[in-house]
XYZ file of C-alpha atoms in Angstrom:
258
model
C -87.839 -75.588 9.586
C -89.669 -75.548 6.132
C -93.033 -74.320 7.710
C -90.995 -71.215 9.115
C -89.830 -70.197 5.497
C -93.365 -71.005 4.266
C -92.809 -74.178 2.598
C -95.874 -76.367 3.064
C -95.118 -80.427 3.343
C -98.002 -82.831 3.646
C -97.989 -85.076 6.590
C -100.498 -87.052 8.708
C -98.660 -88.526 11.746
C -96.691 -85.237 12.449
C -97.787 -82.933 15.441
C -95.772 -80.122 17.111
C -96.833 -81.053 20.499
C -96.266 -84.860 20.223
C -93.179 -87.043 19.823
C -91.860 -87.815 16.176
C -93.273 -90.956 14.961
C -92.728 -91.056 11.100
C -95.352 -93.383 10.475
C -97.430 -91.767 7.415
C -94.299 -91.098 5.030
C -95.934 -88.436 3.613
C -93.464 -85.949 4.437
C -90.723 -87.565 2.355
C -88.133 -85.245 0.861
C -85.328 -85.535 -1.284
C -81.960 -84.741 0.503
C -78.691 -84.135 -1.313
C -76.299 -86.906 -1.090
C -79.077 -89.347 0.464
C -79.726 -92.575 -1.348
C -83.386 -92.336 -0.790
C -86.220 -89.951 0.432
C -86.225 -89.111 4.050
C -88.874 -88.469 6.505
C -88.543 -84.578 7.175
C -90.251 -84.725 10.400
C -87.340 -86.787 11.747
C -84.688 -85.302 9.892
C -82.559 -82.509 11.944
C -81.736 -79.327 10.213
C -78.011 -79.155 9.480
C -75.881 -76.477 8.080
C -75.594 -76.359 4.442
C -77.791 -79.159 3.732
C -79.927 -78.910 0.534
C -83.437 -80.300 0.514
C -85.829 -80.587 -2.536
C -89.480 -80.815 -1.285
C -91.275 -80.693 -4.530
C -89.147 -82.630 -7.083
C -90.306 -85.150 -9.288
C -89.209 -87.812 -6.954
C -91.046 -86.381 -3.983
C -94.122 -85.922 -5.997
C -94.017 -89.494 -7.214
C -93.359 -90.734 -3.751
C -96.370 -88.803 -2.232
C -98.651 -90.124 -4.879
C -97.584 -93.757 -4.229
C -98.062 -93.019 -0.363
C -101.443 -91.613 -1.068
C -102.366 -94.829 -3.050
C -101.425 -97.150 -0.595
C -103.558 -95.193 2.078
C -106.785 -95.199 -0.167
C -106.521 -98.885 -0.983
C -108.346 -100.137 2.118
C -109.617 -96.811 3.112
C -113.516 -96.344 2.761
C -114.374 -93.808 -0.051
C -117.489 -92.521 1.665
C -116.610 -88.794 1.632
C -120.058 -87.247 0.876
C -121.601 -89.313 3.993
C -118.558 -89.062 6.371
C -118.874 -86.853 9.224
C -115.421 -85.284 8.396
C -116.293 -84.747 4.786
C -114.961 -81.268 3.758
C -112.981 -81.102 7.019
C -110.608 -83.946 6.379
C -106.797 -83.891 6.048
C -106.753 -87.216 4.100
C -109.566 -85.811 1.673
C -107.486 -82.464 1.230
C -104.166 -83.983 0.611
C -105.482 -86.774 -1.539
C -106.946 -83.972 -3.941
C -103.499 -82.220 -3.871
C -100.953 -84.579 -3.831
C -102.642 -87.905 -4.873
C -103.555 -89.190 -8.363
C -106.739 -89.504 -10.253
C -107.004 -93.305 -10.123
C -105.433 -96.093 -8.292
C -103.433 -98.915 -9.692
C -104.134 -101.451 -6.975
C -107.036 -103.481 -7.664
C -108.300 -105.667 -4.781
C -108.863 -109.316 -5.813
C -111.614 -109.966 -3.198
C -114.962 -108.386 -2.462
C -115.059 -105.449 -0.063
C -112.200 -103.419 1.427
C -110.444 -104.337 4.813
C -113.030 -104.201 7.697
C -111.672 -103.496 11.265
C -113.718 -104.051 14.426
C -114.382 -100.626 16.281
C -112.800 -100.276 19.536
C -114.757 -99.476 22.690
C -112.758 -96.832 24.467
C -115.402 -95.302 26.673
C -118.544 -93.014 26.000
C -116.653 -90.001 25.253
C -114.787 -91.231 22.019
C -116.476 -92.770 19.127
C -113.992 -94.850 16.854
C -114.409 -95.843 13.220
C -111.372 -98.235 12.716
C -112.007 -98.718 9.146
C -110.953 -95.197 8.611
C -107.802 -95.543 10.514
C -104.696 -94.486 8.508
C -102.090 -95.828 11.206
C -100.869 -92.115 11.958
C -100.471 -93.118 15.894
C -101.521 -89.957 17.026
C -104.243 -91.383 19.426
C -101.357 -93.761 20.788
C -98.975 -90.890 21.390
C -101.623 -88.588 22.835
C -102.761 -91.161 25.219
C -99.135 -92.030 26.505
C -97.736 -88.543 26.430
C -100.565 -86.183 27.421
C -103.392 -88.281 28.935
C -100.742 -90.312 30.779
C -102.628 -93.805 30.335
C -100.621 -96.408 28.222
C -103.823 -98.205 27.175
C -103.182 -97.743 23.224
C -100.316 -99.393 21.170
C -99.311 -100.753 17.935
C -97.366 -104.094 17.129
C -94.103 -103.998 15.424
C -92.986 -100.507 16.062
C -92.794 -97.658 18.607
C -90.649 -97.195 21.968
C -91.086 -95.989 25.505
C -92.342 -92.379 25.575
C -91.803 -89.801 28.235
C -94.933 -88.335 29.954
C -95.679 -84.590 29.236
C -98.360 -82.214 29.867
C -98.233 -78.737 28.347
C -101.429 -77.821 26.889
C -104.061 -80.691 27.233
C -105.614 -82.139 30.239
C -106.928 -85.457 30.903
C -110.403 -86.909 31.708
C -109.516 -86.913 35.380
C -108.621 -83.442 35.645
C -111.537 -81.930 33.436
C -114.283 -83.917 35.208
C -113.144 -84.187 38.813
C -114.700 -80.968 39.633
C -118.009 -82.314 39.491
C -117.064 -84.968 42.173
C -115.659 -82.168 44.332
C -118.899 -80.442 43.890
C -120.977 -83.139 45.216
C -118.613 -83.278 48.472
C -119.024 -79.721 49.220
C -121.239 -78.697 52.138
C -123.990 -76.186 51.259
C -125.322 -76.202 54.843
C -123.591 -75.500 57.868
C -122.988 -78.421 60.337
C -122.780 -77.975 64.158
C -122.275 -80.535 67.050
C -125.217 -80.851 69.352
C -124.762 -81.796 73.062
C -123.852 -85.468 72.292
C -121.100 -84.427 69.856
C -122.915 -85.354 66.574
C -123.032 -83.034 63.924
C -126.434 -81.729 62.648
C -127.630 -79.268 60.113
C -128.131 -75.652 61.271
C -128.925 -72.373 60.082
C -126.497 -69.697 59.002
C -127.890 -67.245 61.751
C -127.304 -69.940 64.356
C -124.006 -70.886 63.135
C -122.658 -67.282 62.940
C -123.909 -66.353 66.260
C -122.164 -69.361 67.830
C -118.832 -68.496 65.919
C -118.968 -64.898 67.055
C -119.454 -66.106 70.570
C -116.612 -68.364 70.249
C -114.400 -65.685 69.088
C -115.114 -63.265 71.724
C -114.609 -65.813 74.631
C -111.108 -67.043 72.872
C -107.977 -65.010 73.988
C -106.411 -63.112 71.048
C -103.122 -65.119 71.327
C -105.125 -68.224 70.984
C -106.841 -67.129 67.901
C -105.635 -68.575 64.580
C -106.886 -68.927 61.051
C -105.821 -71.414 58.518
C -106.293 -70.596 54.680
C -106.172 -72.930 51.781
C -104.179 -72.258 48.765
C -107.284 -71.888 46.507
C -108.706 -68.713 48.146
C -108.388 -65.408 46.481
C -106.261 -62.334 47.760
C -109.396 -60.387 48.520
C -110.778 -63.198 50.928
C -107.244 -63.024 52.547
C -107.341 -59.520 53.078
C -110.868 -59.570 54.693
C -109.824 -62.397 57.010
C -106.753 -60.793 57.796
C -108.746 -57.425 58.824
C -111.026 -59.314 60.922
C -108.469 -60.838 62.971
C -106.707 -57.717 63.461
C -109.591 -56.366 64.832
C -109.341 -59.113 67.416
C -105.638 -58.249 68.125
C -104.456 -61.254 66.393
C -101.671 -61.863 63.565
C -102.177 -65.658 63.432
C -103.267 -66.097 59.800
C -101.415 -69.032 58.174
C -101.583 -69.796 54.620
C -100.291 -72.845 52.400
C -98.469 -70.292 50.288
C -95.206 -68.748 51.236
C -94.905 -64.767 50.920
C -92.038 -62.806 51.250
C -91.436 -61.301 54.481
C -91.876 -57.556 53.322
C -94.982 -58.347 51.104
C -98.386 -56.907 51.743
C -101.431 -58.696 50.884
C -103.069 -55.338 50.256
C -100.901 -54.774 47.124
């Protein structure tokens, strides 16, 4: 609602295509008659409510949240792959302080072992800010509940609106390897053997001439285009046959030529 009226509220965990998590707490705002700041991403809009998005309290809260996020986060922005294109970097410049009050009493910051989640995704877990976007994406979009967090979270509904999973994206390569590029014909013993296109088309034409019209039929898959259907229909009409079956249902008065 704030974005619709041009009010920018910082956030890390919120995404308009994912479920509400409220993990980062950067979107805390001050609501009238509320005892403490509330997460705006999880607060439904109500009639007559008064919200302060840039009050002294909200600025102080955001500065404190950013300070906690940067306590163990590596400050290697000049050599980071996302340097200059990082939401954490941008929001720390706008909403963070010029120095941190939290001083580590040990050498080095928190180090987290990188997770191996396959050859397509690289993980640098020391830069994780616990926004749980990857967890929600895996559960809600990719439909594989392999990620999770301890201590919070609930069962999520499976949805798929704009993204596709690895199986859908790369399954075409597997189908391509199974596709026949050379015609196959049965020999006298009934075994399939490779044949030339000329030989195959000659045998098909001969079989079509010998078969009665009422016994001719064609079954078409659902992935064929309309132009191919029209060409096949014209071919069988020349054989005085109307037996063209498809996996799709068309209205009785429809014409494939339209």
